[in-house]
GROMACS .gro file of C-alpha atoms in nm:
model
  351
    1MET     CA    1   5.461   4.368  13.657
    2LYS     CA    2   5.400   4.340  13.272
    3ASP     CA    3   5.428   4.749  13.219
    4ARG     CA    4   5.761   4.707  13.404
    5VAL     CA    5   5.905   4.446  13.180
    6LEU     CA    6   5.787   4.597  12.841
    7THR     CA    7   5.967   4.937  12.998
    8TRP     CA    8   6.278   4.761  13.048
    9ILE     CA    9   6.268   4.607  12.686
   10LEU     CA   10   6.216   4.920  12.531
   11LEU     CA   11   6.519   5.090  12.713
   12MET     CA   12   6.737   4.815  12.613
   13ALA     CA   13   6.634   4.803  12.233
   14THR     CA   14   6.677   5.193  12.249
   15PHE     CA   15   7.066   5.137  12.382
   16VAL     CA   16   7.122   4.878  12.103
   17PHE     CA   17   7.005   5.098  11.838
   18SER     CA   18   7.228   5.414  11.947
   19ALA     CA   19   7.515   5.182  11.959
   20CYS     CA   20   7.484   5.029  11.621
   21GLY     CA   21   7.484   5.414  11.474
   22GLY     CA   22   7.786   5.522  11.634
   23ASP     CA   23   8.028   5.525  11.320
   24ASP     CA   24   7.840   5.753  11.104
   25ALA     CA   25   7.865   5.996  11.436
   26VAL     CA   26   8.204   5.985  11.454
   27PRO     CA   27   8.424   5.900  11.129
   28ASN     CA   28   8.717   5.681  11.159
   29ALA     CA   29   8.992   5.865  11.001
   30VAL     CA   30   9.216   5.563  10.884
   31GLU     CA   31   8.949   5.405  10.756
   32SER     CA   32   8.862   5.706  10.548
   33ILE     CA   33   9.191   5.621  10.307
   34THR     CA   34   9.259   5.284  10.277
   35ILE     CA   35   9.597   5.222  10.090
   36VAL     CA   36   9.515   4.934   9.809
   37LYS     CA   37   9.867   4.883   9.665
   38SER     CA   38  10.178   5.089   9.707
   39ASP     CA   39  10.507   5.147   9.515
   40LEU     CA   40  10.707   5.421   9.697
   41ILE     CA   41  11.064   5.247   9.746
   42PHE     CA   42  11.280   5.344   9.469
   43GLU     CA   43  11.640   5.257   9.350
   44PRO     CA   44  11.908   5.526   9.280
   45ALA     CA   45  11.792   5.575   8.918
   46GLY     CA   46  11.481   5.819   8.892
   47ARG     CA   47  11.128   5.647   8.769
   48THR     CA   48  10.739   5.683   8.855
   49GLY     CA   49  10.605   5.511   9.124
   50SER     CA   50  10.194   5.516   9.233
   51VAL     CA   51   9.990   5.453   9.537
   52GLU     CA   52   9.642   5.319   9.468
   53VAL     CA   53   9.388   5.429   9.770
   54LEU     CA   54   9.021   5.382   9.827
   55ALA     CA   55   8.893   5.705  10.003
   56LYS     CA   56   8.524   5.864  10.097
   57GLY     CA   57   8.567   6.145   9.852
   58PRO     CA   58   8.808   6.338   9.636
   59VAL     CA   59   9.212   6.255   9.734
   60THR     CA   60   9.444   6.564   9.706
   61VAL     CA   61   9.801   6.527   9.794
   62GLU     CA   62  10.063   6.764   9.973
   63LEU     CA   63  10.423   6.708   9.909
   64GLN     CA   64  10.717   6.960   9.953
   65SER     CA   65  11.050   6.805   9.798
   66ASP     CA   66  11.306   6.902   9.572
   67TRP     CA   67  11.381   6.544   9.457
   68CYS     CA   68  11.018   6.397   9.378
   69SER     CA   69  10.691   6.551   9.300
   70ALA     CA   70  10.322   6.355   9.329
   71SER     CA   71   9.983   6.421   9.115
   72VAL     CA   72   9.666   6.266   9.151
   73ASN     CA   73   9.422   6.100   8.898
   74GLY     CA   74   9.119   5.985   9.027
   75ASN     CA   75   9.234   5.731   9.303
   76VAL     CA   76   9.599   5.678   9.182
   77VAL     CA   77   9.825   5.905   9.315
   78SER     CA   78  10.173   5.932   9.107
   79VAL     CA   79  10.488   5.984   9.218
   80LYS     CA   80  10.806   6.094   9.030
   81VAL     CA   81  11.154   6.073   9.168
   82ALA     CA   82  11.479   6.213   9.013
   83ASP     CA   83  11.803   6.034   9.007
   84ASN     CA   84  11.991   6.021   9.363
   85ASN     CA   85  12.353   6.080   9.301
   86SER     CA   86  12.438   6.052   9.612
   87PHE     CA   87  12.567   5.761   9.803
   88GLU     CA   88  12.313   5.844  10.107
   89GLY     CA   89  11.957   5.725  10.075
   90ARG     CA   90  11.689   5.999  10.104
   91THR     CA   91  11.322   6.013  10.248
   92ALA     CA   92  11.027   6.273  10.190
   93LEU     CA   93  10.715   6.258  10.360
   94MET     CA   94  10.363   6.260  10.155
   95THR     CA   95  10.026   6.368  10.296
   96LEU     CA   96   9.712   6.200  10.133
   97ARG     CA   97   9.358   6.403  10.276
   98ALA     CA   98   9.031   6.292  10.182
   99GLU     CA   99   8.695   6.418  10.335
  100GLY     CA  100   8.872   6.563  10.656
  101ALA     CA  101   9.093   6.252  10.691
  102ALA     CA  102   9.466   6.239  10.628
  103ARG     CA  103   9.743   5.987  10.580
  104ARG     CA  104  10.106   6.043  10.585
  105LEU     CA  105  10.326   5.793  10.349
  106PRO     CA  106  10.703   5.773  10.326
  107ILE     CA  107  10.889   5.804   9.989
  108GLN     CA  108  11.218   5.638  10.009
  109GLN     CA  109  11.513   5.636   9.769
  110ARG     CA  110  11.810   5.383   9.805
  111GLY     CA  111  12.135   5.584   9.752
  112MET     CA  112  12.375   5.502   9.519
  113ALA     CA  113  12.598   5.235   9.464
  114LEU     CA  114  12.944   5.243   9.246
  115GLY     CA  115  13.216   5.050   9.242
  116SER     CA  116  13.561   5.189   9.141
  117LEU     CA  117  13.758   5.026   8.850
  118PRO     CA  118  13.964   4.709   8.989
  119VAL     CA  119  14.295   4.832   8.793
  120ASN     CA  120  14.388   5.144   8.677
  121SER     CA  121  14.627   4.993   8.377
  122HIS     CA  122  14.572   4.692   8.176
  123HIS     CA  123  14.873   4.529   7.937
  124SER     CA  124  14.729   4.404   7.589
  125PRO     CA  125  14.912   4.195   7.343
  126ASN     CA  126  14.986   4.310   6.997
  127SER     CA  127  14.751   4.014   6.868
  128GLY     CA  128  14.450   4.213   7.033
  129GLU     CA  129  14.171   4.088   7.302
  130ARG     CA  130  13.855   4.110   7.453
  131PHE     CA  131  13.832   4.159   7.825
  132ALA     CA  132  13.593   4.251   8.124
  133LEU     CA  133  13.595   4.432   8.460
  134TYR     CA  134  13.327   4.448   8.697
  135ILE     CA  135  13.219   4.805   8.785
  136ARG     CA  136  12.900   4.797   9.014
  137HIS     CA  137  12.671   5.093   8.928
  138ASP     CA  138  12.314   5.184   8.967
  139LEU     CA  139  12.310   5.478   8.722
  140PRO     CA  140  12.388   5.538   8.362
  141VAL     CA  141  12.745   5.530   8.273
  142THR     CA  142  12.954   5.759   8.019
  143LEU     CA  143  13.269   5.616   7.842
  144THR     CA  144  13.517   5.802   7.615
  145CYS     CA  145  13.840   5.704   7.441
  146ASP     CA  146  14.025   5.911   7.211
  147ASP     CA  147  14.165   5.622   6.999
  148ASP     CA  148  14.012   5.448   6.734
  149TRP     CA  149  14.159   5.093   6.810
  150ILE     CA  150  13.968   5.046   7.171
  151HIS     CA  151  13.603   4.999   7.170
  152PRO     CA  152  13.480   4.989   7.530
  153GLU     CA  153  13.132   4.940   7.602
  154MET     CA  154  12.919   4.872   7.916
  155VAL     CA  155  12.714   4.525   7.952
  156GLY     CA  156  12.527   4.494   8.257
  157ASP     CA  157  12.771   4.553   8.538
  158SER     CA  158  13.068   4.464   8.284
  159LEU     CA  159  13.317   4.724   8.126
  160VAL     CA  160  13.371   4.503   7.836
  161ILE     CA  161  13.676   4.646   7.617
  162THR     CA  162  13.773   4.513   7.249
  163ILE     CA  163  14.117   4.566   7.158
  164GLU     CA  164  14.228   4.531   6.799
  165LYS     CA  165  14.521   4.425   6.650
  166ASN     CA  166  14.820   4.616   6.660
  167PRO     CA  167  14.950   4.623   6.305
  168ASN     CA  168  15.282   4.800   6.367
  169LEU     CA  169  15.410   4.603   6.681
  170TYR     CA  170  15.578   4.903   6.833
  171LEU     CA  171  15.400   5.033   7.172
  172ARG     CA  172  15.095   5.198   7.156
  173ARG     CA  173  14.899   5.367   7.467
  174SER     CA  174  14.545   5.513   7.554
  175VAL     CA  175  14.303   5.583   7.801
  176VAL     CA  176  13.939   5.489   7.878
  177GLY     CA  177  13.756   5.707   8.055
  178PHE     CA  178  13.472   5.608   8.287
  179GLU     CA  179  13.200   5.893   8.435
  180CYS     CA  180  12.914   5.813   8.620
  181ALA     CA  181  12.679   6.069   8.822
  182GLY     CA  182  12.976   6.301   8.835
  183TYR     CA  183  13.223   6.033   8.940
  184GLU     CA  184  13.531   5.989   8.703
  185ASP     CA  185  13.762   5.725   8.683
  186GLU     CA  186  14.020   5.574   8.388
  187LEU     CA  187  14.184   5.290   8.289
  188THR     CA  188  14.525   5.316   8.093
  189ILE     CA  189  14.594   5.027   7.796
  190THR     CA  190  14.906   4.946   7.681
  191GLN     CA  191  14.959   4.753   7.372
  192TYR     CA  192  15.276   4.546   7.326
  193ASP     CA  193  15.485   4.242   7.335
  194PHE     CA  194  15.736   4.128   7.569
  195GLU     CA  195  15.999   4.070   7.336
  196TYR     CA  196  15.998   4.441   7.170
  197ILE     CA  197  16.033   4.562   7.555
  198LEU     CA  198  16.268   4.298   7.734
  199GLY     CA  199  16.613   4.303   7.610
  200THR     CA  200  16.922   4.540   7.583
  201TYR     CA  201  16.896   4.918   7.639
  202PHE     CA  202  17.167   5.201   7.622
  203MET     CA  203  17.117   5.421   7.915
  204ALA     CA  204  17.253   5.757   7.866
  205GLY     CA  205  17.263   6.134   7.979
  206THR     CA  206  17.489   6.416   8.028
  207GLY     CA  207  17.797   6.345   8.176
  208GLN     CA  208  18.084   6.614   8.274
  209GLY     CA  209  18.168   6.863   8.025
  210GLY     CA  210  17.867   6.818   7.863
  211VAL     CA  211  17.934   6.522   7.673
  212THR     CA  212  17.663   6.252   7.637
  213GLN     CA  213  17.763   5.956   7.811
  214GLY     CA  214  17.617   5.597   7.915
  215PHE     CA  215  17.637   5.259   7.928
  216ARG     CA  216  17.460   4.936   7.822
  217PHE     CA  217  17.220   4.669   8.034
  218ASN     CA  218  16.969   4.401   7.978
  219PHE     CA  219  16.606   4.421   8.099
  220ARG     CA  220  16.504   4.084   8.183
  221LYS     CA  221  16.213   3.885   8.345
  222VAL     CA  222  16.283   3.588   8.597
  223ASP     CA  223  15.972   3.385   8.688
  224ASN     CA  224  15.765   3.677   8.789
  225ASP     CA  225  16.026   3.922   8.924
  226TYR     CA  226  16.180   4.195   8.674
  227PHE     CA  227  16.577   4.290   8.686
  228ILE     CA  228  16.838   4.496   8.484
  229ASN     CA  229  17.132   4.283   8.395
  230PHE     CA  230  17.466   4.464   8.366
  231PHE     CA  231  17.710   4.330   8.142
  232THR     CA  232  17.947   4.595   8.006
  233VAL     CA  233  18.162   4.596   8.314
  234ASP     CA  234  18.351   4.275   8.405
  235GLN     CA  235  18.273   4.291   8.777
  236TRP     CA  236  17.910   4.341   8.702
  237ALA     CA  237  17.889   4.031   8.473
  238ASP     CA  238  17.541   3.887   8.479
  239ARG     CA  239  17.439   4.041   8.815
  240ASN     CA  240  17.064   4.089   8.854
  241VAL     CA  241  16.950   4.450   9.027
  242PRO     CA  242  16.576   4.423   9.094
  243VAL     CA  243  16.337   4.661   8.951
  244GLU     CA  244  15.968   4.703   8.952
  245PHE     CA  245  15.752   4.709   8.628
  246ASP     CA  246  15.435   4.818   8.572
  247GLU     CA  247  15.294   4.585   8.285
  248GLY     CA  248  14.991   4.784   8.254
  249LEU     CA  249  15.183   5.093   8.227
  250CYS     CA  250  15.484   4.979   8.070
  251GLU     CA  251  15.692   5.179   8.359
  252ILE     CA  252  16.027   5.040   8.497
  253THR     CA  253  16.059   5.209   8.862
  254PHE     CA  254  16.462   5.208   8.983
  255HIS     CA  255  16.513   5.267   9.352
  256SER     CA  256  16.823   5.452   9.492
  257ALA     CA  257  17.090   5.304   9.732
  258THR     CA  258  17.071   4.958   9.527
  259ASN     CA  259  17.380   4.739   9.516
  260ILE     CA  260  17.500   4.630   9.169
  261TYR     CA  261  17.831   4.431   9.312
  262GLU     CA  262  17.904   4.352   9.662
  263LYS     CA  263  18.197   4.168   9.812
  264GLY     CA  264  18.332   4.215  10.118
  265THR     CA  265  18.336   4.589  10.222
  266ASP     CA  266  18.353   4.679   9.839
  267ARG     CA  267  18.028   4.778   9.673
  268ASP     CA  268  17.901   4.959   9.357
  269ILE     CA  269  17.583   5.118   9.426
  270ILE     CA  270  17.299   5.305   9.190
  271TYR     CA  271  17.206   5.647   9.358
  272PHE     CA  272  17.004   5.954   9.232
  273PHE     CA  273  17.073   6.306   9.281
  274GLN     CA  274  16.934   6.675   9.283
  275GLU     CA  275  17.037   6.952   9.067
  276ASP     CA  276  17.251   7.091   9.376
  277GLY     CA  277  17.439   6.773   9.382
  278THR     CA  278  17.276   6.613   9.692
  279VAL     CA  279  17.267   6.227   9.678
  280ALA     CA  280  16.950   6.025   9.775
  281ASN     CA  281  17.060   5.771   9.988
  282THR     CA  282  16.750   5.533  10.064
  283PRO     CA  283  16.562   5.299   9.840
  284GLY     CA  284  16.281   5.500   9.878
  285ALA     CA  285  16.405   5.752   9.639
  286THR     CA  286  16.293   5.636   9.302
  287MET     CA  287  16.311   5.735   8.930
  288LYS     CA  288  16.075   5.578   8.704
  289ALA     CA  289  16.077   5.512   8.312
  290LEU     CA  290  15.753   5.513   8.136
  291ILE     CA  291  15.834   5.362   7.788
  292TYR     CA  292  15.684   5.470   7.474
  293TYR     CA  293  15.755   5.448   7.109
  294ASN     CA  294  15.978   5.701   6.973
  295PRO     CA  295  15.913   5.737   6.599
  296PHE     CA  296  16.209   5.961   6.505
  297GLN     CA  297  16.462   5.724   6.664
  298GLN     CA  298  16.233   5.439   6.537
  299THR     CA  299  16.289   5.282   6.862
  300HIS     CA  300  16.103   5.221   7.238
  301TYR     CA  301  16.244   5.524   7.443
  302ALA     CA  302  16.173   5.612   7.790
  303ALA     CA  303  16.292   5.941   8.007
  304LEU     CA  304  16.406   5.858   8.363
  305GLU     CA  305  16.163   6.087   8.568
  306ASP     CA  306  16.163   6.175   8.938
  307GLY     CA  307  15.937   5.941   9.107
  308GLY     CA  308  15.846   6.191   9.364
  309THR     CA  309  15.926   5.990   9.684
  310TRP     CA  310  16.224   6.181   9.812
  311GLY     CA  311  16.305   6.506   9.939
  312GLY     CA  312  16.180   6.868   9.847
  313ASP     CA  313  16.339   6.898   9.508
  314PRO     CA  314  16.315   6.650   9.221
  315LEU     CA  315  16.580   6.400   9.119
  316VAL     CA  316  16.737   6.465   8.809
  317GLY     CA  317  17.038   6.244   8.782
  318LEU     CA  318  17.180   5.913   8.831
  319LEU     CA  319  17.521   5.806   9.009
  320ILE     CA  320  17.691   5.468   9.046
  321TYR     CA  321  17.939   5.485   9.311
  322THR     CA  322  18.201   5.245   9.376
  323ILE     CA  323  18.325   5.214   9.767
  324ARG     CA  324  18.668   5.022   9.824
  325GLY     CA  325  18.825   4.941  10.144
  326GLY     CA  326  18.538   4.944  10.359
  327GLY     CA  327  18.505   5.331  10.258
  328MET     CA  328  18.836   5.463  10.225
  329VAL     CA  329  18.829   5.481   9.856
  330GLN     CA  330  18.521   5.663   9.695
  331THR     CA  331  18.476   5.727   9.330
  332SER     CA  332  18.228   5.772   9.106
  333LEU     CA  333  18.182   5.530   8.804
  334ALA     CA  334  17.916   5.732   8.601
  335GLN     CA  335  17.726   6.050   8.651
  336LEU     CA  336  17.441   6.127   8.418
  337LEU     CA  337  17.207   6.408   8.420
  338ASP     CA  338  16.861   6.350   8.292
  339PRO     CA  339  16.931   5.992   8.189
  340TYR     CA  340  16.742   5.815   7.921
  341LEU     CA  341  16.675   5.479   7.818
  342LEU     CA  342  16.695   5.361   7.443
  343TRP     CA  343  16.566   5.011   7.354
  344LEU     CA  344  16.874   4.832   7.123
  345GLY     CA  345  16.702   4.494   7.039
  346SER     CA  346  16.663   4.144   7.206
  347GLU     CA  347  16.988   4.022   7.409
  348GLU     CA  348  17.021   3.751   7.144
  349ASN     CA  349  17.039   4.012   6.851
  350ILE     CA  350  17.262   4.251   7.035
  351ARG     CA  351  17.507   3.987   7.177
   0.00000   0.00000   0.00000
């Protein structure tokens, strides 16, 4: 009986010893490469990250990618990534090997975030100013400007622009260029005071027989709306005709088929026409007047140009048409080819 009990004890001891020695006989691949610390999630701007590992033996790395690379120094694997100029994120797989074990790790880089300029134009007073525009960006920004009276700089996610005082008082205009990772935008800055823009203008052009003809009107701002006010013809006296005005560009937009005077069935209407004489008879037909300073005439000047919103051919002229008696009598009050505007001064000074 004692012999059988001793034999059973010896068999159990042999079984326990064999079970305890199993890790050495069958290595565990995961435990052969242990990740101590990992820094493999990247922002769009390129930089170097690292992975610290514990491994049974020397570590090697395999990585096939055109935007990141890896190298090993002891138990640290360094990963270098380039700038991501795309709005899409990207991932590469890196394989670590040691003593026959392998471990795959993802390298992730977020796509670029880039906000557009909140406005494309800005009005600055002659006194000068400093203002900022928010532009979300991840990668370095390049700013350009050809004029020395504008000083742009990036401060964090803000485009900060300093405008110097305008010593000459007349309008001046420039463009600030913005480039980031191949994406471009621009901001037009126009510096002027309204007292040198609002007021009385002379609209002139080539009339019948090639003679220069024209008439005067006042350009006004009432509350937040802009108007042209005719006063040289009695029936148009103090009649405000709405126009659009882009303060940042200093540009007036005139619409065709706009009534100057209306009483019953009688009307006087502004139209625009093409070279073949075709009249644009819808408000969608526009001509724009971008105001700038003309040093030869020593005043503010603007040529009326086709707004590009009507027909296949450009609009070249302005026509003021009168309709009387419900359309029975139609005559042209003014017809100007290649019209332009000259600023004569403030209303008070002209009148």
